[in-house]
mmCIF file of N, CA and C in Angstrom:
data_model
loop_
_atom_site.group_PDB
_atom_site.id
_atom_site.type_symbol
_atom_site.label_atom_id
_atom_site.label_comp_id
_atom_site.label_asym_id
_atom_site.label_seq_id
_atom_site.Cartn_x
_atom_site.Cartn_y
_atom_site.Cartn_z
ATOM 1 N N MET N 1 -59.108 -43.384 169.450
ATOM 2 C CA MET N 1 -57.862 -43.905 169.961
ATOM 3 C C MET N 1 -58.069 -44.549 171.334
ATOM 4 N N ASP N 2 -58.860 -43.918 172.177
ATOM 5 C CA ASP N 2 -59.126 -44.473 173.501
ATOM 6 C C ASP N 2 -59.879 -45.798 173.418
ATOM 7 N N GLU N 3 -60.755 -45.924 172.424
ATOM 8 C CA GLU N 3 -61.498 -47.180 172.264
ATOM 9 C C GLU N 3 -60.554 -48.326 171.936
ATOM 10 N N LEU N 4 -59.593 -48.067 171.069
ATOM 11 C CA LEU N 4 -58.623 -49.104 170.723
ATOM 12 C C LEU N 4 -57.781 -49.495 171.937
ATOM 13 N N ARG N 5 -57.400 -48.514 172.713
ATOM 14 C CA ARG N 5 -56.603 -48.785 173.902
ATOM 15 C C ARG N 5 -57.393 -49.619 174.909
ATOM 16 N N LEU N 6 -58.666 -49.270 175.126
ATOM 17 C CA LEU N 6 -59.496 -50.039 176.050
ATOM 18 C C LEU N 6 -59.719 -51.462 175.549
ATOM 19 N N GLU N 7 -59.928 -51.604 174.243
ATOM 20 C CA GLU N 7 -60.127 -52.937 173.671
ATOM 21 C C GLU N 7 -58.855 -53.780 173.815
ATOM 22 N N ALA N 8 -57.711 -53.166 173.591
ATOM 23 C CA ALA N 8 -56.443 -53.883 173.748
ATOM 24 C C ALA N 8 -56.239 -54.286 175.208
ATOM 25 N N TYR N 9 -56.605 -53.416 176.128
ATOM 26 C CA TYR N 9 -56.470 -53.727 177.549
ATOM 27 C C TYR N 9 -57.371 -54.895 177.929
ATOM 28 N N GLU N 10 -58.610 -54.875 177.453
ATOM 29 C CA GLU N 10 -59.538 -55.973 177.741
ATOM 30 C C GLU N 10 -59.022 -57.283 177.159
ATOM 31 N N ASN N 11 -58.497 -57.228 175.941
ATOM 32 C CA ASN N 11 -57.965 -58.435 175.319
ATOM 33 C C ASN N 11 -56.767 -58.969 176.098
ATOM 34 N N SER N 12 -55.930 -58.077 176.594
ATOM 35 C CA SER N 12 -54.769 -58.534 177.361
ATOM 36 C C SER N 12 -55.203 -59.165 178.680
ATOM 37 N N GLN N 13 -56.242 -58.620 179.300
ATOM 38 C CA GLN N 13 -56.738 -59.202 180.548
ATOM 39 C C GLN N 13 -57.332 -60.585 180.305
ATOM 40 N N ILE N 14 -58.061 -60.752 179.213
ATOM 41 C CA ILE N 14 -58.622 -62.057 178.859
ATOM 42 C C ILE N 14 -57.495 -63.048 178.606
ATOM 43 N N TYR N 15 -56.460 -62.617 177.894
ATOM 44 C CA TYR N 15 -55.318 -63.483 177.601
ATOM 45 C C TYR N 15 -54.617 -63.904 178.893
ATOM 46 N N LYS N 16 -54.405 -62.962 179.797
ATOM 47 C CA LYS N 16 -53.735 -63.274 181.064
ATOM 48 C C LYS N 16 -54.539 -64.282 181.877
ATOM 49 N N GLN N 17 -55.871 -64.139 181.878
ATOM 50 C CA GLN N 17 -56.711 -65.080 182.612
ATOM 51 C C GLN N 17 -56.612 -66.477 182.010
ATOM 52 N N LYS N 18 -56.618 -66.573 180.685
ATOM 53 C CA LYS N 18 -56.524 -67.880 180.031
ATOM 54 C C LYS N 18 -55.175 -68.524 180.295
ATOM 55 N N VAL N 19 -54.117 -67.740 180.258
ATOM 56 C CA VAL N 19 -52.784 -68.278 180.518
ATOM 57 C C VAL N 19 -52.682 -68.735 181.965
ATOM 58 N N LYS N 20 -53.232 -67.969 182.884
ATOM 59 C CA LYS N 20 -53.184 -68.327 184.295
ATOM 60 C C LYS N 20 -53.931 -69.631 184.541
ATOM 61 N N ILE N 21 -55.085 -69.792 183.925
ATOM 62 C CA ILE N 21 -55.851 -71.028 184.062
ATOM 63 C C ILE N 21 -55.070 -72.193 183.470
ATOM 64 N N GLY N 22 -54.433 -71.976 182.335
ATOM 65 C CA GLY N 22 -53.651 -73.034 181.701
ATOM 66 C C GLY N 22 -52.462 -73.453 182.526
ATOM 67 N N THR N 23 -51.787 -72.510 183.156
ATOM 68 C CA THR N 23 -50.609 -72.860 183.951
ATOM 69 C C THR N 23 -51.005 -73.534 185.252
ATOM 70 N N ILE N 24 -52.158 -73.203 185.784
ATOM 71 C CA ILE N 24 -52.623 -73.868 186.999
ATOM 72 C C ILE N 24 -52.875 -75.343 186.712
ATOM 73 N N HIS N 25 -53.425 -75.641 185.547
ATOM 74 C CA HIS N 25 -53.704 -77.029 185.196
ATOM 75 C C HIS N 25 -52.427 -77.790 184.865
ATOM 76 N N LEU N 26 -51.377 -77.111 184.445
ATOM 77 C CA LEU N 26 -50.139 -77.790 184.089
ATOM 78 C C LEU N 26 -49.241 -78.046 185.293
ATOM 79 N N ASP N 27 -49.373 -77.296 186.363
ATOM 80 C CA ASP N 27 -48.487 -77.435 187.518
ATOM 81 C C ASP N 27 -48.484 -78.840 188.128
ATOM 82 N N PRO N 28 -49.630 -79.499 188.319
ATOM 83 C CA PRO N 28 -49.569 -80.841 188.908
ATOM 84 C C PRO N 28 -48.766 -81.829 188.061
ATOM 85 N N SER N 29 -48.832 -81.734 186.754
ATOM 86 C CA SER N 29 -48.073 -82.671 185.927
ATOM 87 C C SER N 29 -46.578 -82.398 186.032
ATOM 88 N N LYS N 30 -46.194 -81.151 186.221
ATOM 89 C CA LYS N 30 -44.780 -80.831 186.377
ATOM 90 C C LYS N 30 -44.254 -81.402 187.689
ATOM 91 N N GLU N 31 -45.051 -81.349 188.718
ATOM 92 C CA GLU N 31 -44.619 -81.825 190.026
ATOM 93 C C GLU N 31 -44.537 -83.346 190.073
ATOM 94 N N SER N 32 -45.264 -84.043 189.225
ATOM 95 C CA SER N 32 -45.260 -85.498 189.282
ATOM 96 C C SER N 32 -44.035 -86.095 188.608
ATOM 97 N N ARG N 33 -43.348 -85.326 187.762
ATOM 98 C CA ARG N 33 -42.156 -85.840 187.094
ATOM 99 C C ARG N 33 -40.964 -85.810 188.043
ATOM 100 N N PRO N 34 -40.146 -86.870 188.051
ATOM 101 C CA PRO N 34 -38.952 -86.823 188.902
ATOM 102 C C PRO N 34 -37.945 -85.825 188.358
ATOM 103 N N ARG N 35 -37.273 -85.150 189.248
ATOM 104 C CA ARG N 35 -36.284 -84.157 188.842
ATOM 105 C C ARG N 35 -34.892 -84.749 188.945
ATOM 106 N N ARG N 36 -34.024 -84.331 188.060
ATOM 107 C CA ARG N 36 -32.646 -84.797 188.052
ATOM 108 C C ARG N 36 -31.841 -83.973 189.050
ATOM 109 N N VAL N 37 -31.098 -84.641 189.885
ATOM 110 C CA VAL N 37 -30.290 -83.960 190.893
ATOM 111 C C VAL N 37 -28.910 -83.707 190.309
ATOM 112 N N VAL N 38 -28.506 -82.460 190.317
ATOM 113 C CA VAL N 38 -27.203 -82.066 189.795
ATOM 114 C C VAL N 38 -26.349 -81.612 190.969
ATOM 115 N N PRO N 39 -25.134 -82.176 191.119
ATOM 116 C CA PRO N 39 -24.299 -81.755 192.251
ATOM 117 C C PRO N 39 -23.884 -80.299 192.122
ATOM 118 N N THR N 40 -23.919 -79.594 193.237
ATOM 119 C CA THR N 40 -23.554 -78.176 193.214
ATOM 120 C C THR N 40 -22.060 -77.979 193.369
ATOM 121 N N ARG N 41 -21.382 -78.968 193.926
ATOM 122 C CA ARG N 41 -19.930 -78.883 194.045
ATOM 123 C C ARG N 41 -19.350 -80.268 193.745
ATOM 124 N N PRO N 42 -18.101 -80.335 193.362
ATOM 125 C CA PRO N 42 -17.512 -81.631 193.030
ATOM 126 C C PRO N 42 -17.476 -82.563 194.241
ATOM 127 N N THR N 43 -17.883 -83.780 194.028
ATOM 128 C CA THR N 43 -17.812 -84.788 195.075
ATOM 129 C C THR N 43 -16.684 -85.753 194.751
ATOM 130 N N ARG N 44 -16.336 -86.592 195.672
ATOM 131 C CA ARG N 44 -15.222 -87.511 195.475
ATOM 132 C C ARG N 44 -15.492 -88.457 194.298
ATOM 133 N N SER N 45 -16.697 -89.014 194.219
ATOM 134 C CA SER N 45 -16.992 -89.950 193.134
ATOM 135 C C SER N 45 -17.031 -89.228 191.790
ATOM 136 N N TRP N 46 -17.453 -87.980 191.794
ATOM 137 C CA TRP N 46 -17.540 -87.228 190.545
ATOM 138 C C TRP N 46 -16.149 -86.850 190.042
ATOM 139 N N THR N 47 -15.264 -86.428 190.943
ATOM 140 C CA THR N 47 -13.926 -86.014 190.522
ATOM 141 C C THR N 47 -13.034 -87.203 190.210
ATOM 142 N N SER N 48 -13.307 -88.358 190.803
ATOM 143 C CA SER N 48 -12.462 -89.521 190.534
ATOM 144 C C SER N 48 -12.611 -89.985 189.094
ATOM 145 N N ARG N 49 -13.729 -89.699 188.480
ATOM 146 C CA ARG N 49 -13.901 -90.052 187.071
ATOM 147 C C ARG N 49 -13.120 -89.115 186.168
ATOM 148 N N LEU N 50 -12.892 -87.893 186.622
ATOM 149 C CA LEU N 50 -12.168 -86.931 185.801
ATOM 150 C C LEU N 50 -10.661 -87.110 185.918
ATOM 151 N N VAL N 51 -10.168 -87.197 187.142
ATOM 152 C CA VAL N 51 -8.730 -87.309 187.386
ATOM 153 C C VAL N 51 -8.501 -88.520 188.282
ATOM 154 N N PRO N 52 -7.927 -89.590 187.735
ATOM 155 C CA PRO N 52 -7.703 -90.754 188.594
ATOM 156 C C PRO N 52 -6.654 -90.441 189.656
ATOM 157 N N GLY N 53 -6.985 -90.735 190.873
ATOM 158 C CA GLY N 53 -6.074 -90.476 191.981
ATOM 159 C C GLY N 53 -5.418 -91.758 192.455
ATOM 160 N N PRO N 54 -4.711 -91.705 193.587
ATOM 161 C CA PRO N 54 -4.024 -92.881 194.101
ATOM 162 C C PRO N 54 -4.984 -94.022 194.438
ATOM 163 N N ALA N 55 -6.205 -93.720 194.836
ATOM 164 C CA ALA N 55 -7.152 -94.772 195.185
ATOM 165 C C ALA N 55 -7.596 -95.537 193.945
ATOM 166 N N ASP N 56 -7.608 -94.879 192.787
ATOM 167 C CA ASP N 56 -8.075 -95.523 191.569
ATOM 168 C C ASP N 56 -6.957 -96.221 190.804
ATOM 169 N N SER N 57 -5.713 -95.836 191.018
ATOM 170 C CA SER N 57 -4.637 -96.408 190.208
ATOM 171 C C SER N 57 -4.244 -97.777 190.752
ATOM 172 N N THR N 58 -4.059 -98.715 189.849
ATOM 173 C CA THR N 58 -3.656 -100.066 190.237
ATOM 174 C C THR N 58 -2.199 -100.320 189.900
ATOM 175 N N VAL N 59 -1.575 -99.426 189.118
ATOM 176 C CA VAL N 59 -0.182 -99.580 188.712
ATOM 177 C C VAL N 59 0.708 -98.956 189.781
ATOM 178 N N GLN N 60 1.761 -99.690 190.187
ATOM 179 C CA GLN N 60 2.666 -99.154 191.209
ATOM 180 C C GLN N 60 4.020 -98.858 190.652
#
C-alpha cells in the first residue's frame, strides 16, 4: 500500500512540474493579447444608450 502511495505522489509531482512548465510558456502569449475594458460603473455615454435623456431627445 505504501508503494502505491509513493508512486502516486511521485506521479503527481511530475504532473505538477509539467503543468508549471506549460503555464510559464503560455503566460507571454496571454499578455500580448489586448484586453477588453469593461466599465465598473455606469458612465454617461453608457447610460444614454439605455435611457434617452433630455440631451438625446430632439422632440419638444
